[in-house]
JSON list of C-alpha atoms in Angstrom, two decimals:
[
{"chain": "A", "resi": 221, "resn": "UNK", "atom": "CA", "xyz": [83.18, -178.75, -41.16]},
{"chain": "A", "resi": 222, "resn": "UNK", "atom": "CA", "xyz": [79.95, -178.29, -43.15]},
{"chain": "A", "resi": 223, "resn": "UNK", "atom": "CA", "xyz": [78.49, -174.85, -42.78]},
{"chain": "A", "resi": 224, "resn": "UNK", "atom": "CA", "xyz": [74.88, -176.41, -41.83]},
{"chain": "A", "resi": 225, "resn": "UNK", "atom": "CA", "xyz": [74.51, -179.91, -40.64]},
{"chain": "A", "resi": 226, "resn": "UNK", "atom": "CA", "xyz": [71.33, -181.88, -40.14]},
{"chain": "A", "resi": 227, "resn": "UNK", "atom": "CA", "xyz": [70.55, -185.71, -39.43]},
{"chain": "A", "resi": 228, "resn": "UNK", "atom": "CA", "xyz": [70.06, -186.99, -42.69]},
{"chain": "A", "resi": 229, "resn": "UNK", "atom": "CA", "xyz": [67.31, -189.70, -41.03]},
{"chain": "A", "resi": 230, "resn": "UNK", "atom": "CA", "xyz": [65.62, -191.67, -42.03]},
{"chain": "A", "resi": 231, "resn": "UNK", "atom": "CA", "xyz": [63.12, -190.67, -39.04]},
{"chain": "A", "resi": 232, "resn": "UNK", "atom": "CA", "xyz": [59.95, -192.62, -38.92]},
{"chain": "A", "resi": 233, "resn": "UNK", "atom": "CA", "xyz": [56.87, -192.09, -36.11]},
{"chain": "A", "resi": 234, "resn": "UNK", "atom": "CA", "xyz": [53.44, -193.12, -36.10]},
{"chain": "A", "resi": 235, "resn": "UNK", "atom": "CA", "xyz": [50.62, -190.65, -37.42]},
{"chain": "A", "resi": 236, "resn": "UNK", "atom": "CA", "xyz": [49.96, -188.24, -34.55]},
{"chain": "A", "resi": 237, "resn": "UNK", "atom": "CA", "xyz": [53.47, -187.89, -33.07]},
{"chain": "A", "resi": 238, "resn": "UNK", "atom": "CA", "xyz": [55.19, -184.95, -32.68]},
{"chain": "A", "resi": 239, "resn": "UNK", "atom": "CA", "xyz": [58.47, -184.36, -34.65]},
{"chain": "A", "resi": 240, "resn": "UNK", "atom": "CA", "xyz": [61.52, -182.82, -33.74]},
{"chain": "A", "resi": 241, "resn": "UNK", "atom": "CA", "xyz": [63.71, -182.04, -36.97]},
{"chain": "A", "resi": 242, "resn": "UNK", "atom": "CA", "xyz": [67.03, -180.30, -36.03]},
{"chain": "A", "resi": 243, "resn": "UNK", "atom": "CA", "xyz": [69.68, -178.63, -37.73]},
{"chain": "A", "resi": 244, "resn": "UNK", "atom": "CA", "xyz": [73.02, -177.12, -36.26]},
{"chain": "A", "resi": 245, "resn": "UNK", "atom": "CA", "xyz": [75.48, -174.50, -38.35]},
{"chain": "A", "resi": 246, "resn": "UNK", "atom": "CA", "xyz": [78.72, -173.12, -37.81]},
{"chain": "A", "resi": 247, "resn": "UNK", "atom": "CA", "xyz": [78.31, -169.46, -39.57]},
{"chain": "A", "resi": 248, "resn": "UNK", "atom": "CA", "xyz": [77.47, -166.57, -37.08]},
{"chain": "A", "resi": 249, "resn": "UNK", "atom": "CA", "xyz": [76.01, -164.27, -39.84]},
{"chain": "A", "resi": 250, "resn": "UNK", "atom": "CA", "xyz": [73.42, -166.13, -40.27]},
{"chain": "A", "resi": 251, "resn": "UNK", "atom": "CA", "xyz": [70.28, -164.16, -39.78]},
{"chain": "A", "resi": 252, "resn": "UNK", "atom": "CA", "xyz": [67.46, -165.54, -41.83]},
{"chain": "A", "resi": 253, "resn": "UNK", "atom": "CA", "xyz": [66.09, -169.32, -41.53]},
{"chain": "A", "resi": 254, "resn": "UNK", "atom": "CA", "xyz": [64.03, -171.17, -43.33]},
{"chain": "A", "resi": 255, "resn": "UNK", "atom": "CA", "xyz": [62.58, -175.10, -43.54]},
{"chain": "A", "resi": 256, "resn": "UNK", "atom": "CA", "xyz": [61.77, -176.77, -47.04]},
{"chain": "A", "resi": 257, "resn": "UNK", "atom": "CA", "xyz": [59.39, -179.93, -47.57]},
{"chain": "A", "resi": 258, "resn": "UNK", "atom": "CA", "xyz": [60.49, -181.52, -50.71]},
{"chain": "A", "resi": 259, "resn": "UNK", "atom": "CA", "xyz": [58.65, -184.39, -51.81]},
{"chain": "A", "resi": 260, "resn": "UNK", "atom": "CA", "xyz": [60.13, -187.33, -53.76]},
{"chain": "A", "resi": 261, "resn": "UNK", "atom": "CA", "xyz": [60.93, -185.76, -57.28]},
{"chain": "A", "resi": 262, "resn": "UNK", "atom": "CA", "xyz": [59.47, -182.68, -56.70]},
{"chain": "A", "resi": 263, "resn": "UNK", "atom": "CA", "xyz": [60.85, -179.34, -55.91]},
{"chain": "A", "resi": 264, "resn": "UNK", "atom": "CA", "xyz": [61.02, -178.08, -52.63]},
{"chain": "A", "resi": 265, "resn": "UNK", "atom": "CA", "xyz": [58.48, -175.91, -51.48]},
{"chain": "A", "resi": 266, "resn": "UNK", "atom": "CA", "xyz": [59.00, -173.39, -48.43]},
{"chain": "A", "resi": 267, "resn": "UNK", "atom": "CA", "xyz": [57.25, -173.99, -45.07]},
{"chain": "A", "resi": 268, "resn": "UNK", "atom": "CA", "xyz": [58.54, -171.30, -42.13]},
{"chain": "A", "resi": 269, "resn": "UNK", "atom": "CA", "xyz": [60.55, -168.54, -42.39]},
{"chain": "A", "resi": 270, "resn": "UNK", "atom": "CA", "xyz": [62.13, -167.09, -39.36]},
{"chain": "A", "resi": 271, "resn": "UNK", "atom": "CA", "xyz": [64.69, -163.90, -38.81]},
{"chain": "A", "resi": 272, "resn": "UNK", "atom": "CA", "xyz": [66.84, -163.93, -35.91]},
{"chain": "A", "resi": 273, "resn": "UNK", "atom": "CA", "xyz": [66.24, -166.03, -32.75]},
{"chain": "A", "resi": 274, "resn": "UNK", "atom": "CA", "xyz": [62.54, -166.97, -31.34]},
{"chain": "A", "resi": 275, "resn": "UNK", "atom": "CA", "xyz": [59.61, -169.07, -32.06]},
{"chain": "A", "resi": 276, "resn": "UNK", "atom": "CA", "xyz": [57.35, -168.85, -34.68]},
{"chain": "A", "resi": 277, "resn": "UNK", "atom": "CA", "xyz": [54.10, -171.10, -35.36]},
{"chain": "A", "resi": 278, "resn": "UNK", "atom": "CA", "xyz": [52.28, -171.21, -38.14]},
{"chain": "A", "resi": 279, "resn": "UNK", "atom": "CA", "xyz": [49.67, -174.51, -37.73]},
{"chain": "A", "resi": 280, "resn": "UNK", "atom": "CA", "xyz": [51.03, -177.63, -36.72]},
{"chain": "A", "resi": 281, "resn": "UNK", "atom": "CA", "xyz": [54.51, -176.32, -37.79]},
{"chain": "A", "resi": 282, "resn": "UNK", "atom": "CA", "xyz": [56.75, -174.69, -35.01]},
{"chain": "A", "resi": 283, "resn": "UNK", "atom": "CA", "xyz": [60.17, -173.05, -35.95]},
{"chain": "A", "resi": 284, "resn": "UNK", "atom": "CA", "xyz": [62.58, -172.20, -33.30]},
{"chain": "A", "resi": 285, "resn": "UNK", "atom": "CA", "xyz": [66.09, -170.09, -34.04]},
{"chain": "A", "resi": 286, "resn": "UNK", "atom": "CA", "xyz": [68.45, -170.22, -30.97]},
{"chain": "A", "resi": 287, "resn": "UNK", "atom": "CA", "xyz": [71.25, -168.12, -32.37]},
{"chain": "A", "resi": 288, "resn": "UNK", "atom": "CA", "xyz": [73.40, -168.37, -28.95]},
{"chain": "A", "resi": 289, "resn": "UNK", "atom": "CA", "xyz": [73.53, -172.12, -29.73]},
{"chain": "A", "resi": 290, "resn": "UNK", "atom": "CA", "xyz": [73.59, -171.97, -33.60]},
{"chain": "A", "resi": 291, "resn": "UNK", "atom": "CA", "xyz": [70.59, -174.65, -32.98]},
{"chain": "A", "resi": 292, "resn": "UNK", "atom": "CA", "xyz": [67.27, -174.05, -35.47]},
{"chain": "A", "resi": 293, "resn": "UNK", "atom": "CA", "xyz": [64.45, -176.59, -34.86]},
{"chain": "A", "resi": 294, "resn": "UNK", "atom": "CA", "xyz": [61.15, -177.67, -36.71]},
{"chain": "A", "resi": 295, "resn": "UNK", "atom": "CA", "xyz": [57.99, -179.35, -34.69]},
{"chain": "A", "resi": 296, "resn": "UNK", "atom": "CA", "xyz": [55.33, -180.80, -36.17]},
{"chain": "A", "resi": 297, "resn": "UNK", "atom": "CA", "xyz": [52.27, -181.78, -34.26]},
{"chain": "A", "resi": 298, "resn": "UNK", "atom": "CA", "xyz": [49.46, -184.33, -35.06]},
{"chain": "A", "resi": 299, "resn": "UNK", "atom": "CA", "xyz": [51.72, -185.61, -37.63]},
{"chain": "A", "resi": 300, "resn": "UNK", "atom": "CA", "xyz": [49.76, -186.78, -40.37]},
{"chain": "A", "resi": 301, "resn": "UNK", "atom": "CA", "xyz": [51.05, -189.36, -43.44]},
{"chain": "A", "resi": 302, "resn": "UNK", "atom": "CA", "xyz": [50.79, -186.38, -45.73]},
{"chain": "A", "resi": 303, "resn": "UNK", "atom": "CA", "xyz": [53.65, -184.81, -44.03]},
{"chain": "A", "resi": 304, "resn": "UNK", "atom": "CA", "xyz": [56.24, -187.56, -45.06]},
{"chain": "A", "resi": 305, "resn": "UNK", "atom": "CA", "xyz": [58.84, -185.55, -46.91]},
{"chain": "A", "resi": 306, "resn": "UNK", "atom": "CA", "xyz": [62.09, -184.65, -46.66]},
{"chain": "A", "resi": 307, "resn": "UNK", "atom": "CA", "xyz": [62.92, -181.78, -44.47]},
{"chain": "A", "resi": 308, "resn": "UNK", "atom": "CA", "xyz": [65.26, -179.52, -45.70]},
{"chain": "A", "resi": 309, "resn": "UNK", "atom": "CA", "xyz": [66.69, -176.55, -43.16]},
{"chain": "A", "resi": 310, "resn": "UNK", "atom": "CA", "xyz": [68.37, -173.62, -44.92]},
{"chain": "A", "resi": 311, "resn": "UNK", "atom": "CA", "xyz": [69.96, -170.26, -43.98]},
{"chain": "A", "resi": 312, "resn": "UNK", "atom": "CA", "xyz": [70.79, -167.34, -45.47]},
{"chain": "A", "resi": 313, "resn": "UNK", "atom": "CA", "xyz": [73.01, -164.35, -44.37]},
{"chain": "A", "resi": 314, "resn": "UNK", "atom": "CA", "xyz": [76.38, -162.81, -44.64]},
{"chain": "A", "resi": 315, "resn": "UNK", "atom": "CA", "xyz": [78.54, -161.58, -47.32]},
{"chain": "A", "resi": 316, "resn": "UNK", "atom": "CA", "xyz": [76.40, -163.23, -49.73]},
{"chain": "A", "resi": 317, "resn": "UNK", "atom": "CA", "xyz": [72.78, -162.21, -48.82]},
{"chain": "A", "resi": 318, "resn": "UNK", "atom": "CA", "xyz": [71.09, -164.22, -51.49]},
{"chain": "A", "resi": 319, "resn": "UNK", "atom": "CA", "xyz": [73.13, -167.59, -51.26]},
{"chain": "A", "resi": 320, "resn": "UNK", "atom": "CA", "xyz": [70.95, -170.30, -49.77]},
{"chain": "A", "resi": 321, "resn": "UNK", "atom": "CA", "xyz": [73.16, -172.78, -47.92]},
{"chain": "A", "resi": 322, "resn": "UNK", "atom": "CA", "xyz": [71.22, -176.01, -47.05]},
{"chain": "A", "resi": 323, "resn": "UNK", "atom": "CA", "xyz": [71.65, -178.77, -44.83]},
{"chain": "A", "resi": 324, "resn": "UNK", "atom": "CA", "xyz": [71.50, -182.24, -46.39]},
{"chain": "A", "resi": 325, "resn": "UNK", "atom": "CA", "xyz": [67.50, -183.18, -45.62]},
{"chain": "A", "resi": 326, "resn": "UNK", "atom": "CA", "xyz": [66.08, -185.25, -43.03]},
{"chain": "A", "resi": 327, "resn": "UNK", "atom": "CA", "xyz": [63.36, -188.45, -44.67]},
{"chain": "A", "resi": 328, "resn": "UNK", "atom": "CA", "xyz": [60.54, -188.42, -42.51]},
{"chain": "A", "resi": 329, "resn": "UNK", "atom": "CA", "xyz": [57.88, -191.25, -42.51]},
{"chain": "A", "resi": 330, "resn": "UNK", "atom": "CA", "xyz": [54.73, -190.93, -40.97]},
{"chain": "A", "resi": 331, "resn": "UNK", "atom": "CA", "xyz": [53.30, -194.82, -40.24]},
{"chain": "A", "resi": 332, "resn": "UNK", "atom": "CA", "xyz": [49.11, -194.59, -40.59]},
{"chain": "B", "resi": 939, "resn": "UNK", "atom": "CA", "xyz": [53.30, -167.73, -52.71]},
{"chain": "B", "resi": 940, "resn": "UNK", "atom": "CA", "xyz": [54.90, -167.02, -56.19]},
{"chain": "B", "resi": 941, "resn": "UNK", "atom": "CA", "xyz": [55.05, -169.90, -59.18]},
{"chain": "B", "resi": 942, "resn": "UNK", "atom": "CA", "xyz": [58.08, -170.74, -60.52]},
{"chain": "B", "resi": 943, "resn": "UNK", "atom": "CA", "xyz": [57.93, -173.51, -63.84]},
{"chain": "B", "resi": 944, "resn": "UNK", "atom": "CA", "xyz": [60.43, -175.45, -64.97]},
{"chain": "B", "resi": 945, "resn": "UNK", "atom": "CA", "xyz": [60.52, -177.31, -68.60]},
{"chain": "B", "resi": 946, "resn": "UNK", "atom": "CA", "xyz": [61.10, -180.29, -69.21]},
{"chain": "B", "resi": 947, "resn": "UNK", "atom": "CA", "xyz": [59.97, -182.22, -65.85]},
{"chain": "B", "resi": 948, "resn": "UNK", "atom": "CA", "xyz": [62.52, -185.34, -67.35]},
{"chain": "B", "resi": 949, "resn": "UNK", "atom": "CA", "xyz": [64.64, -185.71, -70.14]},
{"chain": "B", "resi": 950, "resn": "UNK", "atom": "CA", "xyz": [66.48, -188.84, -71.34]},
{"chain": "B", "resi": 951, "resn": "UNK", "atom": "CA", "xyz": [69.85, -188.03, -73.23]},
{"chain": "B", "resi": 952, "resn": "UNK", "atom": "CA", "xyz": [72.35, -189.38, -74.91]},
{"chain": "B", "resi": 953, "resn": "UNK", "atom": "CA", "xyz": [76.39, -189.12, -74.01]},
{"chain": "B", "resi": 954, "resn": "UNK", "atom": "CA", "xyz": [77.26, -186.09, -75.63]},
{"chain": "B", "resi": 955, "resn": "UNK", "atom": "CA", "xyz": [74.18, -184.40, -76.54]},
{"chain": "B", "resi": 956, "resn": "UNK", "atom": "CA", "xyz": [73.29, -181.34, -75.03]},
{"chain": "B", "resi": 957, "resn": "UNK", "atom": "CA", "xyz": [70.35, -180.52, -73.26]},
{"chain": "B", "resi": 958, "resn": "UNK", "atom": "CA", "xyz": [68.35, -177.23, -72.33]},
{"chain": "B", "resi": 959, "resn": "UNK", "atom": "CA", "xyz": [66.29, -176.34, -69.11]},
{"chain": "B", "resi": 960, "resn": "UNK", "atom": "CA", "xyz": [64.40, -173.83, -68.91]},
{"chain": "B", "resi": 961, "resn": "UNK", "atom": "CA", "xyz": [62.92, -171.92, -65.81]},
{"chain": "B", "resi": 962, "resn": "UNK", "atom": "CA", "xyz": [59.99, -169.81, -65.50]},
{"chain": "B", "resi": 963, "resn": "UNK", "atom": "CA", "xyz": [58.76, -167.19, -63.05]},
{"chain": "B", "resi": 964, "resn": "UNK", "atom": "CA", "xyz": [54.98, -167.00, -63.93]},
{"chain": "B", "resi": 965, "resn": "UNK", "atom": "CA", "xyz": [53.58, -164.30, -61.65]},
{"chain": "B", "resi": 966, "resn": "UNK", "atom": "CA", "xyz": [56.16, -162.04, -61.25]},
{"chain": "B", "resi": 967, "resn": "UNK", "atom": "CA", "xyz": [59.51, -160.66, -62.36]},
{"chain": "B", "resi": 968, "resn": "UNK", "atom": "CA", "xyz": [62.34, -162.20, -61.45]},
{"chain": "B", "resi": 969, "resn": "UNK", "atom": "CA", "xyz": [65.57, -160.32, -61.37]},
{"chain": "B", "resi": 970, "resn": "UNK", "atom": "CA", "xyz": [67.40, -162.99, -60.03]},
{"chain": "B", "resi": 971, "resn": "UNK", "atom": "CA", "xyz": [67.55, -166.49, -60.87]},
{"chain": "B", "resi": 972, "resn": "UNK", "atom": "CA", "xyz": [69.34, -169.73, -59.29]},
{"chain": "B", "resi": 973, "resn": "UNK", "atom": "CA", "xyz": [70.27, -172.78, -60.68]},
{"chain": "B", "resi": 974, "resn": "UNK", "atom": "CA", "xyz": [70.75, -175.49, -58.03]},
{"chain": "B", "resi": 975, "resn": "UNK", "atom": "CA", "xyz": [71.71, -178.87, -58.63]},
{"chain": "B", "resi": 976, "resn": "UNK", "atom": "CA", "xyz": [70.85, -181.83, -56.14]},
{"chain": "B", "resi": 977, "resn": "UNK", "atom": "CA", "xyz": [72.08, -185.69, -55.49]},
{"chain": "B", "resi": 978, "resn": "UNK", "atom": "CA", "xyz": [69.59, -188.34, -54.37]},
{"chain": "B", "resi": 979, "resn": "UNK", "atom": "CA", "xyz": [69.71, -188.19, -50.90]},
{"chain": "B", "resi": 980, "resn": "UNK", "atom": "CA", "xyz": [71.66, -185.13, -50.68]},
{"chain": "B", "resi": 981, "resn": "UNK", "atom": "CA", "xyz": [71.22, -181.51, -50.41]},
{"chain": "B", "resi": 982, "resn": "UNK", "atom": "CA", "xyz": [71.08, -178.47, -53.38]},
{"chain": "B", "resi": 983, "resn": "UNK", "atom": "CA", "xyz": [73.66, -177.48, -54.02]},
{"chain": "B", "resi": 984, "resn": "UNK", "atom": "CA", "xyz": [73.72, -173.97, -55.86]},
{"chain": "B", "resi": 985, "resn": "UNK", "atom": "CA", "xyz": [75.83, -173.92, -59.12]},
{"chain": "B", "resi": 986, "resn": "UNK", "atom": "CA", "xyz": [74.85, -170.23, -60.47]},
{"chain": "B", "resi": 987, "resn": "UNK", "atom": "CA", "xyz": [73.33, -166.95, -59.64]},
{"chain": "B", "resi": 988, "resn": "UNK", "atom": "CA", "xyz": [71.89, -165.45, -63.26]},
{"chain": "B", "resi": 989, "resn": "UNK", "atom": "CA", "xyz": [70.54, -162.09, -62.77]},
{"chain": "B", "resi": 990, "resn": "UNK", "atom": "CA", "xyz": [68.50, -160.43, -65.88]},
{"chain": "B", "resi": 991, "resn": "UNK", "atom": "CA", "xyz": [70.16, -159.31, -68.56]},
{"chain": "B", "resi": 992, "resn": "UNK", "atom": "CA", "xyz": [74.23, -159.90, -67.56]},
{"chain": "B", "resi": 993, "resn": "UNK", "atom": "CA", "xyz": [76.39, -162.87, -67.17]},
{"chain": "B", "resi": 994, "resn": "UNK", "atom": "CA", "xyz": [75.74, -165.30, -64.66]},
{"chain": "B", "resi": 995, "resn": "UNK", "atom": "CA", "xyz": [78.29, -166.42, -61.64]},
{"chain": "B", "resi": 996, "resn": "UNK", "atom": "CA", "xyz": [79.02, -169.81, -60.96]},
{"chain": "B", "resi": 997, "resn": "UNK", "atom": "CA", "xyz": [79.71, -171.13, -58.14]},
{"chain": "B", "resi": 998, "resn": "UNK", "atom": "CA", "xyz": [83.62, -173.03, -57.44]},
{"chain": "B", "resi": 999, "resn": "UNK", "atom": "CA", "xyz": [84.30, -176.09, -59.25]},
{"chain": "B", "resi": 1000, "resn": "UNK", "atom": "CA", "xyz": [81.49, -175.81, -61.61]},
{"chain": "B", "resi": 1001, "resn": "UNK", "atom": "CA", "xyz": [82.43, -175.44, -65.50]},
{"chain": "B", "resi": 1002, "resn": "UNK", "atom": "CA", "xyz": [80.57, -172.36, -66.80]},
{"chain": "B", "resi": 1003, "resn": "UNK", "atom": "CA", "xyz": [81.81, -173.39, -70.48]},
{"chain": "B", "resi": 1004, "resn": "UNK", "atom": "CA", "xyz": [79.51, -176.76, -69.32]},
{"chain": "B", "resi": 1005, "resn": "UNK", "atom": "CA", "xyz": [76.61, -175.41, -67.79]},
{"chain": "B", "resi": 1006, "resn": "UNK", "atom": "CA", "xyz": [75.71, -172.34, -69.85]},
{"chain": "B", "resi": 1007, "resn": "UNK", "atom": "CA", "xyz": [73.53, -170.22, -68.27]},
{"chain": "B", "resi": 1008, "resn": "UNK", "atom": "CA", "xyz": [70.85, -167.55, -69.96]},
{"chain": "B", "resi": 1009, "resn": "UNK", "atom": "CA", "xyz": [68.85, -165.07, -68.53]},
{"chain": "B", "resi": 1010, "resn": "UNK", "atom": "CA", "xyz": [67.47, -163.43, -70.92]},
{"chain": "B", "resi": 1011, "resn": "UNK", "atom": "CA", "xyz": [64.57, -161.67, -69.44]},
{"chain": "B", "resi": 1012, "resn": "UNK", "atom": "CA", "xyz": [62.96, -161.23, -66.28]},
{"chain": "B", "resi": 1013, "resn": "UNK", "atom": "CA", "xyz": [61.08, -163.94, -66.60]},
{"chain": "B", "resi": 1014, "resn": "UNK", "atom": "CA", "xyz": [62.78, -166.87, -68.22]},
{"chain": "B", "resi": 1015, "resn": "UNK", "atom": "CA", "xyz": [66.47, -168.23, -67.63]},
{"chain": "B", "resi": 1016, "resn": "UNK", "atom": "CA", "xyz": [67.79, -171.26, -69.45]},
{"chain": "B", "resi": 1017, "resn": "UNK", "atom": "CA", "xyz": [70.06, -173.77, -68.41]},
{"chain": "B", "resi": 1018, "resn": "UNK", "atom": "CA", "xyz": [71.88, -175.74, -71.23]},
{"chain": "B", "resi": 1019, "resn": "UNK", "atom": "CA", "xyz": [73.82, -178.57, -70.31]},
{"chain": "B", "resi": 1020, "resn": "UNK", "atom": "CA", "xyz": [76.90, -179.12, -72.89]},
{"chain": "B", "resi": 1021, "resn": "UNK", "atom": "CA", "xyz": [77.86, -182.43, -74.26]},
{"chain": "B", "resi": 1022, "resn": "UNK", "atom": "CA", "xyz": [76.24, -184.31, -71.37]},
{"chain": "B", "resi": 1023, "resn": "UNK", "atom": "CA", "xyz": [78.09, -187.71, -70.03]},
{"chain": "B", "resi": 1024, "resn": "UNK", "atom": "CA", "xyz": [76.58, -189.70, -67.79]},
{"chain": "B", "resi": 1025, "resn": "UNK", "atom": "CA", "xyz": [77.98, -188.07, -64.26]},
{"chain": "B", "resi": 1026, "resn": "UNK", "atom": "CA", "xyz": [75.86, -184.76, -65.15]},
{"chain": "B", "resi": 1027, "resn": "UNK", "atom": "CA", "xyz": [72.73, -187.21, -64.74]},
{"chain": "B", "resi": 1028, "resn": "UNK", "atom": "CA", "xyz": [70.72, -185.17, -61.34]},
{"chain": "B", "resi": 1029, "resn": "UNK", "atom": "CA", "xyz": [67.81, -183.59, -60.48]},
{"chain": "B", "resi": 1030, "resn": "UNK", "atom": "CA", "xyz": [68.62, -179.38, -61.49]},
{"chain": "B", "resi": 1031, "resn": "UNK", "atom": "CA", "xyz": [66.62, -176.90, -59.52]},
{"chain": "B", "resi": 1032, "resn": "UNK", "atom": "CA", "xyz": [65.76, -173.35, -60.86]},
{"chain": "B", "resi": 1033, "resn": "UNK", "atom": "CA", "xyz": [64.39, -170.56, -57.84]},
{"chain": "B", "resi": 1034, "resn": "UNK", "atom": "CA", "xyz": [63.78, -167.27, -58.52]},
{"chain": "B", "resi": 1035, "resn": "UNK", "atom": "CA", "xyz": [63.70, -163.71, -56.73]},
{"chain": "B", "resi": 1036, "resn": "UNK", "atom": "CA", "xyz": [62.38, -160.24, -57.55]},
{"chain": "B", "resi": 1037, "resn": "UNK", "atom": "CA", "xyz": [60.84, -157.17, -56.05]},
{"chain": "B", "resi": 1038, "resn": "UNK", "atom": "CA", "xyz": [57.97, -157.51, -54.07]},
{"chain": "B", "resi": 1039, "resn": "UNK", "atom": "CA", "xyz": [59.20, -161.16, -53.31]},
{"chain": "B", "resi": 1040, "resn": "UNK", "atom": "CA", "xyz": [60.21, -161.88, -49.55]},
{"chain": "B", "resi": 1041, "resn": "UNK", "atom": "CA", "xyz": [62.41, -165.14, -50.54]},
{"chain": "B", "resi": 1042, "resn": "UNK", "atom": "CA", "xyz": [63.28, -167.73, -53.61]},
{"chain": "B", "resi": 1043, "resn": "UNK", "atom": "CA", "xyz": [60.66, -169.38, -55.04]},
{"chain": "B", "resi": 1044, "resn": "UNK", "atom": "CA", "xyz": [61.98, -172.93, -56.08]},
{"chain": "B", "resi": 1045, "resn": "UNK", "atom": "CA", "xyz": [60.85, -174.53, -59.65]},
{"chain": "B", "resi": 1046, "resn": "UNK", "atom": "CA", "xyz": [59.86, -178.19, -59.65]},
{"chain": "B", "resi": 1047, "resn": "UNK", "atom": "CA", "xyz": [63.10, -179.81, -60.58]},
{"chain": "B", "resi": 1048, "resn": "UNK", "atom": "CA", "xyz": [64.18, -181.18, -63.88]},
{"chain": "B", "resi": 1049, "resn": "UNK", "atom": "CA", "xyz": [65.37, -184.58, -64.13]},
{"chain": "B", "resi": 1050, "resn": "UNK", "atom": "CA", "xyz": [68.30, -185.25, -65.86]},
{"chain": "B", "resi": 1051, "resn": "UNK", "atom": "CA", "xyz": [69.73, -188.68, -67.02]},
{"chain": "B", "resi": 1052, "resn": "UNK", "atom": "CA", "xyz": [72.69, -189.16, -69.80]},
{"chain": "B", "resi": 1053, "resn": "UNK", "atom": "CA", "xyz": [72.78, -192.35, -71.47]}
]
């Protein structure tokens, strides 16, 4: 079993939608959670970071942590063509506090 | 947020050549450096930890005597890829930590393909 999982996609809504991007993970220690937008070729670039479980909005972005369910989720509101990426969850925690584990990326498309 | 640099943005290689990446923290020091390598369509995957001025640890299943990995100073780690064959061909990642910094900061990528 993968240590993070998440729907690779590809996930496509009209402009204006609200997006749900998901990711699941099967390590308890887990305390610190972040999403990634990584354009095509680029590197990716942080969006929300989150310790522990809650809510935390920053914009249109939403991050929520539900540690009882191992369950971290990303809205987006007013989704806008500029936000088609690929959405990358990631986690950090445990024994090694520095060592990023990722979950595989989810394309999102954003039809104008 | 921090900026991180990497150098070149694509290289084009021939089997057995070797190549060198380098990776740049330009607004702060970084005492900790990552080299992550990544798939198309798949996630990073992390292949060292380099922190300033010792030996670097890979991670399992990746050849250090392949991938050699500098970091030099707290500013600028290398990545040199050995006697490249096609299969190495990826997209490698640098990120970088230090004090004052509340996460990695992730480079632009590096494109690698072996001919």
């Amino acid at each position: 079993q993968k240590e993070v999982e998440q729907d690779p996609g590809p996930l496509s809504v009209p402009e204006g939608a609200i997006v749900s991007l998901n990711c699941t993970y099967s390590n308890s220690a887990f305390q610190y959670f972040m999403w990634y937008r990584q354009y095509s070729r680029k590197g990716p670039e942080l969006l929300m970071y989150t310790y522990s479980s809650g809510n935390k909005e920053d914009g249109r972005f939403t991050a929520q942590v539900d540690k009882s369910s191992k369950y971290i989720s990303l809205f987006i509101r007013d989704s806008q063509p500029s936000d088609s990426a690929t959405y990358l969850c990631a986690m950090i925690g445990g024994s090694s506090a520095s060592k990023i584990i990722f979950g595989s990326g989810t394309r999102l498309s954003i039809r104008p | 947020g921090a900026v991180v640099s990497q150098h070149p943005s694509r290289v084009i290689c021939k089997s057995g050549t070797s190549v060198k990446i380098e990776c740049r923290s330009l607004d702060f020091q970084a005492t900790t450096m990552f080299w992550y390598r990544q798939f198309p369509k798949k996630s990073l995957m992390l292949m060292a930890t380099s922190n300033e001025g010792s030996k670097a640890t890979y991670e399992q299943g990746v050849e250090k005597d392949k991938f050699l990995i500098n970091h030099a100073s707290l500013t600028l780690s290398t990545l040199t890829v050995t006697s490249a064959h096609p299969e190495d061909s990826s997209f490698y990642i640098c990120s970088a930590e230090g004090q004052g910094i509340d996460t990695q900061y992730f480079g632009p990528g590096t494109r690698l393909t072996v001919l």
